[in-house]
Short mmCIF file of C-alpha atoms in Angstrom, two decimals:
data_model
loop_
_atom_site.label_atom_id
_atom_site.label_comp_id
_atom_site.label_asym_id
_atom_site.label_seq_id
_atom_site.Cartn_x
_atom_site.Cartn_y
_atom_site.Cartn_z
CA GLU A 17 7.93 0.30 14.64
CA ARG A 18 10.75 2.82 14.38
CA GLU A 19 11.81 2.13 17.96
CA ARG A 20 11.65 -1.52 17.35
CA GLU A 21 14.15 -1.00 14.47
CA THR A 22 16.34 1.17 16.53
CA VAL A 23 16.53 -1.59 19.24
CA ARG A 24 17.27 -4.24 16.56
CA ARG A 25 20.10 -2.15 15.04
CA GLU A 26 21.73 -1.42 18.45
CA LEU A 27 21.46 -5.09 19.49
CA GLY A 28 23.14 -5.95 16.09
CA GLU A 29 26.02 -3.55 16.88
CA LEU A 30 26.28 -5.13 20.40
CA ARG A 31 26.36 -8.61 18.99
CA GLN A 32 29.34 -7.67 16.72
CA ASP A 33 31.24 -6.04 19.66
CA THR A 34 30.89 -9.12 21.95
CA MET A 35 32.05 -11.59 19.33
CA LEU A 36 35.54 -9.78 19.11
CA PRO A 37 37.27 -11.78 21.83
CA LEU A 38 36.49 -15.10 20.21
CA ALA A 39 37.61 -13.84 16.76
CA LEU A 40 40.84 -12.72 18.26
CA LEU A 41 41.56 -16.08 19.86
CA LEU A 42 40.90 -17.98 16.71
CA ALA A 43 43.12 -15.66 14.91
CA LEU A 44 46.16 -17.04 16.97
CA VAL A 45 45.68 -20.36 15.18
CA PRO A 46 45.78 -19.18 11.59
CA ALA A 47 46.05 -21.40 8.59
CA HIS A 48 49.16 -20.57 6.63
CA ALA A 49 49.42 -21.03 2.87
CA ASN A 50 53.13 -21.42 2.41
CA PHE A 51 54.06 -23.22 -0.91
CA ALA A 52 57.20 -24.20 -3.06
CA PRO A 53 57.12 -25.63 -6.27
CA PHE A 54 59.55 -28.44 -7.08
CA ARG A 55 60.97 -30.18 -10.19
CA GLN A 56 62.55 -33.44 -11.01
CA VAL A 57 66.23 -33.40 -11.19
CA CYS A 58 68.53 -36.39 -11.40
CA GLY A 59 65.68 -38.46 -10.04
CA GLY A 60 64.77 -36.39 -6.95
CA PHE A 61 62.29 -33.71 -6.06
CA ILE A 62 64.24 -30.41 -6.14
CA ALA A 63 63.16 -27.13 -4.64
CA ASP A 64 64.87 -23.72 -4.84
CA PHE A 65 66.02 -23.09 -1.32
CA GLN A 66 67.39 -19.67 -0.16
CA VAL A 67 70.39 -20.21 2.02
CA GLY A 68 71.95 -16.94 3.08
CA ASN A 69 71.78 -14.55 0.11
CA ASN A 70 71.73 -17.17 -2.62
CA SER A 71 69.27 -19.72 -4.08
CA PHE A 72 70.35 -23.45 -4.17
CA PRO A 73 68.65 -26.57 -5.63
CA LEU A 74 68.13 -28.90 -2.82
CA GLN A 75 66.45 -32.27 -2.69
CA LEU A 76 63.27 -32.61 -0.52
CA ASP A 77 63.90 -35.96 1.33
CA THR A 78 61.49 -37.56 3.81
CA GLY A 79 63.83 -40.47 4.15
CA SER A 80 66.64 -38.53 6.04
CA SER A 81 66.97 -35.90 8.59
CA ASN A 82 70.03 -33.58 7.96
CA PHE A 83 70.07 -30.44 6.03
CA GLY A 84 73.04 -29.89 3.89
CA VAL A 85 74.28 -27.60 1.15
CA ALA A 86 77.50 -28.03 -0.84
CA SER A 87 80.29 -25.72 0.05
CA THR A 88 83.05 -24.13 -1.79
CA SER A 89 85.41 -26.15 0.44
CA CYS A 90 84.27 -29.29 -1.15
CA ALA A 91 86.76 -29.97 -3.77
CA ASP A 92 84.96 -33.13 -5.19
CA CYS A 93 81.31 -32.09 -4.95
CA ASP A 94 81.28 -31.01 -8.44
CA VAL A 95 77.99 -29.13 -8.37
CA SER A 96 76.89 -25.81 -10.00
CA ALA A 97 75.87 -23.83 -6.97
CA VAL A 98 77.99 -23.89 -3.78
CA TYR A 99 77.59 -22.09 -0.42
CA SER A 100 80.52 -19.73 0.28
CA GLY A 101 79.41 -18.74 3.79
CA PRO A 102 81.34 -19.48 6.93
CA PHE A 103 81.15 -22.79 9.02
CA SER A 104 82.79 -24.56 11.82
CA ALA A 105 85.65 -26.77 10.69
CA ASP A 106 85.70 -28.16 14.23
CA ASP A 107 82.47 -29.79 14.08
CA VAL A 108 82.49 -32.14 11.31
CA TYR A 109 80.44 -35.43 10.86
CA ILE A 110 79.49 -37.91 8.14
CA VAL A 111 76.19 -39.02 6.89
CA ASP A 112 75.70 -42.33 5.14
CA TYR A 113 72.79 -42.33 2.64
CA GLY A 114 71.40 -45.23 0.48
CA THR A 115 73.72 -44.10 -2.26
CA GLY A 116 76.87 -42.19 -1.20
CA MET A 117 78.29 -40.45 1.83
CA ALA A 118 78.57 -36.73 2.60
CA GLU A 119 80.77 -35.01 5.15
CA PHE A 120 78.97 -32.14 7.00
CA ALA A 121 80.22 -29.21 8.97
CA ALA A 122 77.98 -26.95 11.16
CA ALA A 123 76.84 -23.52 10.13
CA THR A 124 74.29 -20.88 11.06
CA GLY A 125 72.47 -18.52 8.75
CA THR A 126 69.18 -17.65 6.92
CA LEU A 127 67.22 -20.34 5.41
CA SER A 128 64.04 -19.58 3.36
CA LEU A 129 61.49 -21.74 1.43
CA GLY A 130 58.00 -21.25 0.34
CA GLY A 131 57.43 -18.24 2.41
CA ILE A 132 58.85 -19.38 5.66
CA THR A 133 62.15 -17.58 6.52
CA LEU A 134 64.30 -18.95 9.43
CA ASN A 135 66.88 -16.35 10.73
CA ASN A 136 69.85 -17.67 12.77
CA ALA A 137 69.05 -21.16 11.82
CA PRO A 138 71.47 -24.00 12.35
CA PHE A 139 72.13 -26.10 9.33
CA GLY A 140 74.82 -28.34 7.76
CA VAL A 141 77.34 -27.47 5.02
CA ILE A 142 78.66 -30.37 2.82
CA VAL A 143 82.45 -30.27 2.62
CA GLY A 144 83.17 -33.95 1.39
CA ASN A 145 81.40 -36.14 -1.20
CA PHE A 146 82.25 -39.97 -0.81
CA VAL A 147 81.47 -43.13 -2.63
CA SER A 148 79.34 -45.72 -0.79
CA ARG A 149 77.62 -48.89 -2.33
CA GLY A 150 79.33 -47.91 -5.72
CA THR A 151 78.10 -44.37 -5.97
CA PRO A 152 78.98 -40.89 -4.69
CA PHE A 153 76.48 -38.64 -2.83
CA PHE A 154 76.58 -36.04 -5.61
CA GLN A 155 75.84 -37.84 -8.78
CA CYS A 156 75.00 -34.96 -11.10
CA PRO A 157 75.75 -31.21 -10.90
CA ASP A 158 72.19 -29.92 -11.04
CA PHE A 159 71.34 -30.22 -7.25
CA SER A 160 73.44 -28.72 -4.43
CA GLY A 161 72.30 -30.74 -1.38
CA ILE A 162 69.40 -32.17 0.65
CA VAL A 163 66.81 -31.17 3.06
CA GLY A 164 66.04 -34.01 5.37
CA LEU A 165 62.50 -33.97 6.50
CA ALA A 166 62.37 -37.03 8.72
CA TYR A 167 62.49 -37.25 12.57
CA CYS A 168 65.23 -36.19 15.02
CA ALA A 169 66.23 -39.82 15.86
CA LEU A 170 67.55 -40.19 12.40
CA ALA A 171 69.71 -37.04 12.40
CA GLN A 172 73.52 -37.18 12.59
CA PRO A 173 75.59 -37.02 14.59
CA GLN A 174 73.59 -39.11 17.13
CA GLY A 175 73.20 -37.31 20.49
CA ALA A 176 74.36 -34.06 19.17
CA ALA A 177 72.54 -33.41 16.03
CA THR A 178 70.98 -30.21 14.77
CA ALA A 179 67.20 -30.43 14.53
CA PRO A 180 65.93 -31.33 11.06
CA TYR A 181 64.58 -28.57 8.94
CA PHE A 182 61.04 -28.99 9.60
CA ASP A 183 61.49 -29.26 13.40
CA LEU A 184 63.03 -25.84 13.08
CA VAL A 185 59.87 -24.59 11.24
CA SER A 186 57.12 -26.16 13.28
CA LYS A 187 58.74 -25.64 16.74
CA GLY A 188 60.60 -22.22 15.87
CA CYS A 189 57.84 -20.48 14.12
CA THR A 190 54.72 -19.81 16.34
CA GLY A 191 51.59 -20.70 14.44
CA VAL A 192 53.11 -22.97 11.69
CA ALA A 193 51.34 -26.21 11.99
CA ASP A 194 53.50 -29.37 12.08
CA VAL A 195 52.41 -30.76 8.80
CA PHE A 196 53.77 -30.56 5.22
CA ALA A 197 52.51 -32.24 1.99
CA PHE A 198 53.50 -33.12 -1.67
CA HIS A 199 51.17 -32.92 -4.55
CA THR A 200 53.23 -34.60 -7.34
CA CYS A 201 52.42 -34.52 -10.90
CA PRO A 202 52.62 -37.58 -13.35
CA MET A 203 56.36 -38.59 -14.20
CA VAL A 204 58.12 -35.78 -16.20
CA SER A 205 61.48 -35.35 -18.10
CA ASP A 206 64.43 -34.29 -15.99
CA GLY A 207 64.39 -30.60 -15.14
CA ASP A 208 60.65 -30.23 -15.77
CA PRO A 209 58.25 -29.03 -13.01
CA ALA A 210 57.08 -31.98 -10.92
CA GLY A 211 54.71 -30.58 -8.12
CA GLY A 212 54.17 -28.48 -5.12
CA PHE A 213 55.34 -28.65 -1.64
CA TRP A 214 52.89 -27.37 0.96
CA ILE A 215 54.24 -26.03 4.28
CA GLY A 216 52.15 -25.97 7.50
CA GLU A 217 49.02 -27.37 5.92
CA GLU A 218 47.73 -29.82 3.32
CA PRO A 219 46.70 -28.84 -0.13
CA PRO A 220 42.96 -27.74 -0.50
CA ALA A 221 40.36 -30.40 -1.37
CA SER A 222 40.44 -29.13 -5.18
CA HIS A 223 43.83 -30.94 -5.44
CA TYR A 224 42.75 -34.50 -4.83
CA THR A 225 39.73 -36.82 -5.28
CA GLY A 226 37.88 -38.40 -2.46
CA THR A 227 39.17 -37.82 0.92
CA LEU A 228 42.57 -38.04 2.46
CA GLN A 229 43.17 -41.40 4.02
CA TYR A 230 45.49 -41.65 6.87
CA THR A 231 47.57 -44.35 8.47
CA ASP A 232 49.59 -44.14 11.67
CA VAL A 233 53.59 -43.86 11.51
CA VAL A 234 55.04 -46.77 13.35
CA GLN A 235 58.21 -46.86 15.17
CA VAL A 236 61.53 -48.28 13.71
CA ASN A 237 64.23 -49.64 16.05
CA GLY A 238 61.90 -48.66 18.98
CA GLN A 239 61.59 -44.94 17.95
CA LEU A 240 60.37 -42.61 15.39
CA GLU A 241 62.88 -42.35 12.72
CA TYR A 242 61.31 -42.78 9.34
CA TYR A 243 57.76 -42.14 8.19
CA ALA A 244 57.19 -45.79 8.26
CA VAL A 245 53.77 -47.29 7.81
CA GLN A 246 52.13 -50.74 7.96
CA ALA A 247 51.33 -52.21 4.58
CA THR A 248 48.69 -54.98 4.79
CA GLY A 249 47.99 -55.90 1.05
CA VAL A 250 47.99 -55.16 -2.64
CA LEU A 251 45.24 -55.06 -5.12
CA ARG A 252 45.42 -55.21 -8.95
CA ASN A 253 42.56 -53.10 -10.54
CA GLY A 254 40.76 -53.65 -7.28
CA VAL A 255 41.37 -57.50 -7.18
CA PRO A 256 43.53 -58.66 -4.11
CA VAL A 257 47.02 -59.93 -5.25
CA PRO A 258 47.66 -63.31 -3.58
CA LEU A 259 50.71 -62.70 -1.55
CA PRO A 260 53.02 -65.49 -0.27
CA SER A 261 52.32 -66.95 3.20
CA ASP A 262 55.16 -65.05 4.71
CA LEU A 263 53.78 -61.71 3.54
CA ASN A 264 50.15 -62.33 4.91
CA THR A 265 50.98 -60.17 7.94
CA PRO A 266 51.50 -56.27 7.86
CA TYR A 267 55.06 -55.27 7.15
CA SER A 268 56.75 -51.79 7.55
CA SER A 269 57.20 -49.70 4.58
CA ILE A 270 58.90 -46.28 4.68
CA VAL A 271 57.39 -43.39 2.68
CA ASP A 272 60.46 -41.76 1.08
CA SER A 273 60.44 -38.81 -1.33
CA GLY A 274 64.13 -39.39 -1.71
CA THR A 275 64.03 -42.90 -3.21
CA THR A 276 63.32 -43.00 -6.90
CA ARG A 277 61.55 -46.25 -7.05
CA TRP A 278 59.40 -48.66 -5.10
CA MET A 279 61.89 -50.71 -3.26
CA LEU A 280 61.16 -54.42 -2.53
CA ASN A 281 63.41 -55.97 0.19
CA ASN A 282 61.74 -59.29 0.20
CA GLU A 283 62.27 -61.98 -2.61
CA ALA A 284 58.86 -63.39 -2.36
CA ASN A 285 57.29 -59.90 -2.27
CA GLN A 286 59.27 -58.89 -5.45
CA TYR A 287 57.79 -61.89 -7.36
CA ALA A 288 54.30 -61.19 -6.27
CA MET A 289 54.37 -57.38 -6.84
CA ILE A 290 56.08 -57.57 -10.15
CA PHE A 291 53.72 -60.40 -11.31
CA ALA A 292 50.77 -58.23 -10.53
CA ALA A 293 52.35 -55.23 -12.31
CA LEU A 294 53.00 -57.29 -15.31
CA GLN A 295 49.33 -58.27 -15.45
CA LEU A 296 48.64 -54.74 -16.20
CA LEU A 297 50.32 -55.24 -19.57
CA ALA A 298 49.39 -57.15 -22.84
CA MET A 299 52.21 -59.22 -23.80
CA PRO A 300 53.06 -59.83 -27.44
CA ALA A 301 52.36 -63.22 -28.75
CA SER A 302 55.94 -64.47 -28.53
CA LEU A 303 55.74 -64.06 -24.64
CA PRO A 304 53.55 -65.87 -22.07
CA ASP A 305 50.50 -63.85 -20.84
CA PRO A 306 50.81 -63.39 -17.11
CA LEU A 307 46.79 -63.20 -16.82
CA THR A 308 46.62 -66.72 -18.00
CA TRP A 309 49.86 -68.02 -16.34
CA GLN A 310 49.04 -71.11 -14.16
CA LEU A 311 52.33 -71.51 -12.24
CA THR A 312 53.95 -69.24 -9.58
CA ALA A 313 55.09 -65.59 -10.18
CA GLN A 314 58.73 -66.90 -9.62
CA GLU A 315 58.32 -69.40 -12.39
CA TYR A 316 56.82 -66.99 -14.70
CA ILE A 317 59.69 -64.48 -14.35
CA CYS A 318 62.52 -66.85 -13.98
CA ASN A 319 61.60 -69.32 -16.74
CA ASN A 320 61.45 -66.61 -19.38
CA PRO A 321 64.87 -64.96 -20.03
CA THR A 322 63.17 -62.02 -21.88
CA ILE A 323 60.79 -61.24 -18.90
CA GLN A 324 63.65 -61.63 -16.59
CA ASP A 325 65.68 -58.98 -18.40
CA PHE A 326 62.63 -56.81 -18.78
CA VAL A 327 61.88 -56.70 -14.92
CA ARG A 328 65.67 -56.11 -14.19
CA GLY A 329 65.37 -52.95 -16.38
CA ASN A 330 67.88 -54.29 -18.91
CA ILE A 331 65.63 -54.15 -22.04
CA ALA A 332 62.39 -52.51 -23.25
CA ILE A 333 59.62 -54.58 -24.87
CA PRO A 334 56.82 -53.33 -27.32
CA LEU A 335 53.80 -53.73 -25.03
CA ASN A 336 50.48 -52.07 -24.56
CA PHE A 337 48.45 -51.55 -21.35
CA VAL A 338 45.51 -53.92 -20.92
CA SER A 339 43.36 -50.96 -19.71
CA SER A 340 44.08 -47.22 -19.84
CA THR A 341 43.12 -47.04 -16.10
CA GLY A 342 45.13 -49.95 -14.69
CA HIS A 343 46.64 -49.59 -11.44
CA LEU A 344 47.91 -51.19 -8.24
CA THR A 345 46.56 -50.27 -4.84
CA VAL A 346 48.44 -50.56 -1.56
CA GLN A 347 46.43 -51.25 1.44
CA LEU A 348 47.73 -49.79 4.76
CA SER A 349 46.76 -50.22 8.27
CA GLY A 350 43.58 -48.35 9.35
CA GLY A 351 41.91 -48.91 6.03
CA ALA A 352 43.93 -46.28 4.11
CA THR A 353 44.91 -47.08 0.57
CA VAL A 354 47.40 -45.63 -1.94
CA LEU A 355 46.57 -45.71 -5.71
CA VAL A 356 49.75 -46.37 -7.91
CA PRO A 357 48.64 -45.80 -11.61
CA GLN A 358 50.42 -48.01 -14.11
CA ASP A 359 52.08 -44.81 -15.57
CA ASN A 360 54.02 -44.64 -12.32
CA LEU A 361 55.44 -48.19 -13.02
CA PHE A 362 56.13 -48.22 -16.81
CA VAL A 363 57.61 -45.69 -19.16
CA ARG A 364 56.49 -45.96 -22.84
CA ASP A 365 58.52 -44.33 -25.52
CA PRO A 366 57.06 -42.97 -28.76
CA SER A 367 57.90 -46.29 -30.57
CA GLY A 368 55.62 -48.17 -28.08
CA GLU A 369 58.40 -49.87 -26.24
CA VAL A 370 57.93 -50.16 -22.55
CA THR A 371 60.55 -50.04 -19.64
CA LEU A 372 59.86 -51.04 -16.16
CA VAL A 373 60.80 -48.19 -13.94
CA GLY A 374 58.67 -48.35 -10.87
CA PHE A 375 60.49 -51.09 -8.86
CA GLN A 376 64.01 -51.36 -7.40
CA LEU A 377 64.84 -55.02 -6.96
CA CYS A 378 67.06 -56.13 -4.01
CA GLY A 379 68.69 -59.25 -2.87
CA THR A 380 68.11 -62.34 -4.95
CA LEU A 381 65.99 -62.65 -8.15
CA CYS A 382 66.11 -65.76 -10.08
CA ASN A 383 69.25 -66.77 -8.28
CA LEU A 384 70.84 -63.58 -9.37
CA GLN A 385 72.53 -61.36 -6.79
CA LEU A 386 71.17 -57.85 -6.73
CA PRO A 387 72.18 -54.84 -4.52
CA SER A 388 70.70 -55.38 -1.06
CA CYS A 389 68.47 -53.06 0.62
CA LEU A 390 67.40 -53.43 4.26
CA GLN A 391 64.04 -51.59 4.08
CA HIS A 392 60.79 -52.00 2.05
CA ILE A 393 60.51 -48.38 0.61
CA MET A 394 57.51 -46.75 -1.08
CA GLY A 395 59.46 -44.32 -3.20
CA ASP A 396 58.74 -41.79 -5.95
CA SER A 397 56.60 -44.42 -7.70
CA VAL A 398 54.02 -43.82 -4.94
CA PHE A 399 54.24 -40.09 -4.99
CA PHE A 400 53.42 -39.49 -8.66
CA GLN A 401 49.86 -38.44 -9.35
CA ASN A 402 49.14 -38.45 -5.63
CA VAL A 403 48.82 -36.13 -2.64
CA VAL A 404 50.89 -37.25 0.31
CA VAL A 405 50.39 -35.52 3.61
CA PHE A 406 52.87 -35.81 6.46
CA ASP A 407 50.83 -35.06 9.58
CA ARG A 408 53.70 -34.94 12.10
CA ALA A 409 51.50 -33.51 14.80
CA ASN A 410 49.47 -36.64 14.84
CA GLN A 411 52.17 -38.98 13.61
CA ARG A 412 50.31 -40.16 10.53
CA VAL A 413 50.66 -40.17 6.70
CA GLY A 414 47.72 -39.37 4.33
CA PHE A 415 47.04 -40.37 0.81
CA ALA A 416 44.68 -39.37 -1.83
CA PRO A 417 44.73 -39.64 -5.67
CA GLY A 418 45.87 -36.14 -6.97
CA VAL A 419 44.10 -33.95 -9.56
CA ASN A 420 46.77 -33.70 -12.09
CA SER A 421 45.62 -30.29 -13.42
CA GLN A 422 46.19 -28.75 -9.99
CA CYS A 423 49.59 -30.35 -9.09
CA LEU A 424 51.48 -27.13 -10.04
CA GLN A 425 48.85 -24.68 -8.62
CA GLY A 426 49.84 -23.03 -5.51
CA PRO A 427 47.61 -20.77 -3.12
CA ALA A 428 46.36 -17.42 -4.30
CA SER A 429 48.94 -15.67 -2.16
CA ILE A 430 52.09 -16.80 -0.12
CA THR A 431 51.25 -15.93 3.61
CA GLY A 432 54.86 -15.62 4.52
CA LYS A 433 56.37 -15.69 7.93
CA VAL A 434 59.73 -14.72 9.43
CA CYS A 435 61.03 -16.33 12.49
CA ASN A 436 64.31 -15.50 14.46
CA LEU A 437 65.86 -18.69 16.08
CA ALA A 438 68.60 -16.90 17.72
CA SER A 439 67.70 -17.92 21.30
CA ASN A 440 65.09 -20.69 20.77
CA ALA A 441 66.34 -22.89 17.90
CA PRO A 442 64.83 -26.47 18.59
CA THR A 443 67.41 -29.15 19.31
CA CYS A 444 67.32 -32.98 19.12
CA ALA A 445 68.19 -33.18 22.71
CA THR A 446 64.65 -34.45 23.64
CA ASP A 447 63.19 -37.69 22.38
CA SER A 448 61.26 -37.04 19.21
CA SER A 449 58.64 -39.75 20.42
CA SER A 450 57.41 -37.10 22.84
CA SER A 451 56.09 -34.99 20.10
CA SER A 452 52.84 -36.61 20.20
CA SER A 453 52.30 -35.57 23.86
CA VAL A 454 53.51 -32.18 23.17
CA SER A 455 51.06 -31.79 20.22
CA THR A 456 48.40 -33.26 22.27
CA THR A 457 48.97 -30.80 25.09
CA THR A 458 48.93 -28.01 22.69
CA ILE A 459 45.55 -29.02 21.18
CA VAL A 460 44.06 -29.42 24.57
CA VAL A 461 45.16 -25.84 25.55
CA ILE A 462 43.79 -24.45 22.41
CA VAL A 463 40.47 -26.29 22.82
CA LEU A 464 39.98 -25.16 26.39
CA ALA A 465 40.99 -21.56 25.51
CA VAL A 466 38.41 -21.58 22.74
CA LEU A 467 35.73 -23.03 25.13
CA ALA A 468 36.60 -20.48 27.77
CA SER A 469 36.49 -17.70 25.21
CA ILE A 470 32.95 -18.82 24.15
CA LEU A 471 31.66 -19.33 27.68
CA GLY A 472 33.16 -15.83 28.78
CA ALA A 473 31.69 -14.14 25.62
CA ALA A 474 28.31 -15.73 26.36
CA ILE A 475 28.33 -14.39 29.94
CA VAL A 476 29.59 -10.95 28.90
CA TYR A 477 27.05 -10.90 25.95
CA THR A 478 24.20 -11.85 28.23
CA CYS A 479 25.00 -9.46 30.87
CA VAL A 480 25.51 -6.55 28.52
CA VAL A 481 22.61 -7.29 26.35
CA ARG A 482 20.33 -7.54 29.36
CA HIS A 483 21.60 -4.24 30.68
CA LYS A 484 21.16 -2.71 27.24
CA VAL A 485 17.80 -4.04 26.98
CA ASN A 486 16.61 -2.82 30.23
CA ALA A 487 18.11 0.54 29.32
CA LEU A 488 16.38 0.65 25.95
CA GLN A 489 13.09 -0.39 27.66
CA ARG A 490 13.44 2.33 30.23
CA ALA A 491 14.17 4.74 27.42
CA SER A 492 11.12 3.59 25.51
CA VAL A 493 9.13 4.36 28.51
CA ALA A 494 10.37 7.82 28.53
CA ARG A 495 9.93 8.39 24.81
CA THR A 496 6.35 6.56 24.66
CA PRO A 497 3.50 9.00 25.13
CA GLY A 498 1.29 7.46 27.89
CA VAL A 499 -2.59 7.44 28.52
CA GLY A 500 -2.99 7.66 32.22
CA SER A 501 -0.98 5.07 33.73
CA GLN A 502 -0.52 2.95 30.59
CA VAL A 503 2.93 2.25 29.56
CA ARG A 504 3.94 0.73 26.21
CA TYR A 505 7.13 -1.43 26.20
CA VAL A 506 9.04 -2.61 23.11
CA GLU A 507 8.88 -6.44 23.17
CA MET A 508 11.71 -8.46 22.29
CA ARG A 509 12.12 -12.14 21.95
CA ASP A 510 15.35 -14.02 23.14
CA ASP A 511 16.01 -15.15 19.58
CA GLU A 512 16.52 -11.61 18.47
CA PHE A 513 19.83 -11.45 20.35
CA ALA A 514 20.56 -15.01 21.34
#
C-alpha cells in the first residue's frame, strides 16, 4: 500500500508537469478586464481620457471614427480643458458631424483609457469649431473632444485617415480582443455617473439578465462604416405594433452612443412608433386615450394640437404610466431583441408632468417641416438600462437588459496594458471589411495551436508516463521481497493517469 501511494503521488506530479505546455499556450489568449466609468455630460457619454500628461473629458461615440481633443490653438472651441501639445499644421482636415463641424490636425502622443495605454499613437487635435445645421461642434464647455469608435471606412480624410481609436487598441495591442461594451445606467442628471465602458471584453453575466442576443452588422454604402443592424419590428409590452406597409420589411438602423435620442427618419415610422409609445401612458380625461383610438396613428397625433405639441417636445403634460413595467421592444434580424423601458422615452418631474425625450423627429410631421435626418438611429434611448456589446471581431452587436445595480461596477482590478505603436501603428490603408477574414484566420490559428498542444501533450504524457510506470514497476520488483521466483507488481489502471 505504501508503494501504491508512492506511485500515485509520483504520477500526480507527472500529470501537473505535462500540462504546462497547454496552460502556457492558453495564457497567450488572456481575458483582459480593462474598464472606464463614464458620465452623462451635455447629452453624451463622457469618459476621462489621458492624452499626453493631462486628462480630458471626451465623448465615447460609436457613430463616428475620428479621435479629436480640443487644442489651445482653437480660439472658438470655448471648452474648459485643452491640449497644449505639438501637432502638424500642414495636415488639416474637417469632419462634419450630425451637429457641427470640427477642423482637425494630426498629432502623435500617449493615449490612455481604462488601463490601456498607447504610446506613440496617432490622433487628431481639434483646431476649429464650426456651425453646421444650426449648431457648432462644441455646444458646452464640459467636454473637450470625441473618441470615434466606428469603422475605418467612416474616418476622415478619406484614403489617408488615421486608424480609429479601437483599431489602434485591438490591432496594436497583442492580446486585447476586438470587442468593447457599454453598460449604461438609467437616465441621470447632467454630470452624474452614467455607466461603465468595457475594453477588450463584454461585462460579466452578473451585469445583465438572460443572455446576450446578437445581431449582425450590415454594410452601409457597400462597406462597413457604422454599426448598422437590421430592425424587423417593434413590440409594445410584448404585443406587435402594426407598422405601415412600407415598413414591413427590415430596415437599417445605426446603433450610436453619440446620438441622444431614438432618431426616426421615416414619417410613417414616426407615427407608428410614437403612437405605440403613447400607449404606455394614461392620458388625462381631456385628451383621447391612444389605447382606444380607432383611427390611424397619424390622425391621433395630428388631430390633437396638445398631443402634437407634446410629441414635438414643446410641452409637458401631467400623465401617468399605464404600468410600471411598460416598454417597447425592438426586434432585430437573427432573433435578437432590444428592450427599451418607458423610463428611457419619458421624463417625469416631481410635479408629475411628463416630457417626451426618447425620440428625435425628422422630416415631416403633421405637415410641419422638421430638421431632416438621413439615417434611422438607435441612440442613447436604446443604451439606457441595457448592456450593449460591440463584437467587432465577429461583426455583430449584442444586447441584454442591464442589472441597474451593477451599471457602475467595474472589475475587481484593472489588468492594464502598455502598447508601443512607434513602428506598427494600424492604418486605414486596408479595407475594414477584411477584418472578418483576419479575425477568422486568427481564430483558426489559435484553435489549431490549442489542438496541436493538446495532441502533443497527450503523446508526451503517454510516453513519459509509460516510461515512468515501467521504471516504477521495475523498481517495485527490486524493492519487493520475493518467494522463490514469485514477483509482485504494483498494478495500476489507466484511469489512474489518463
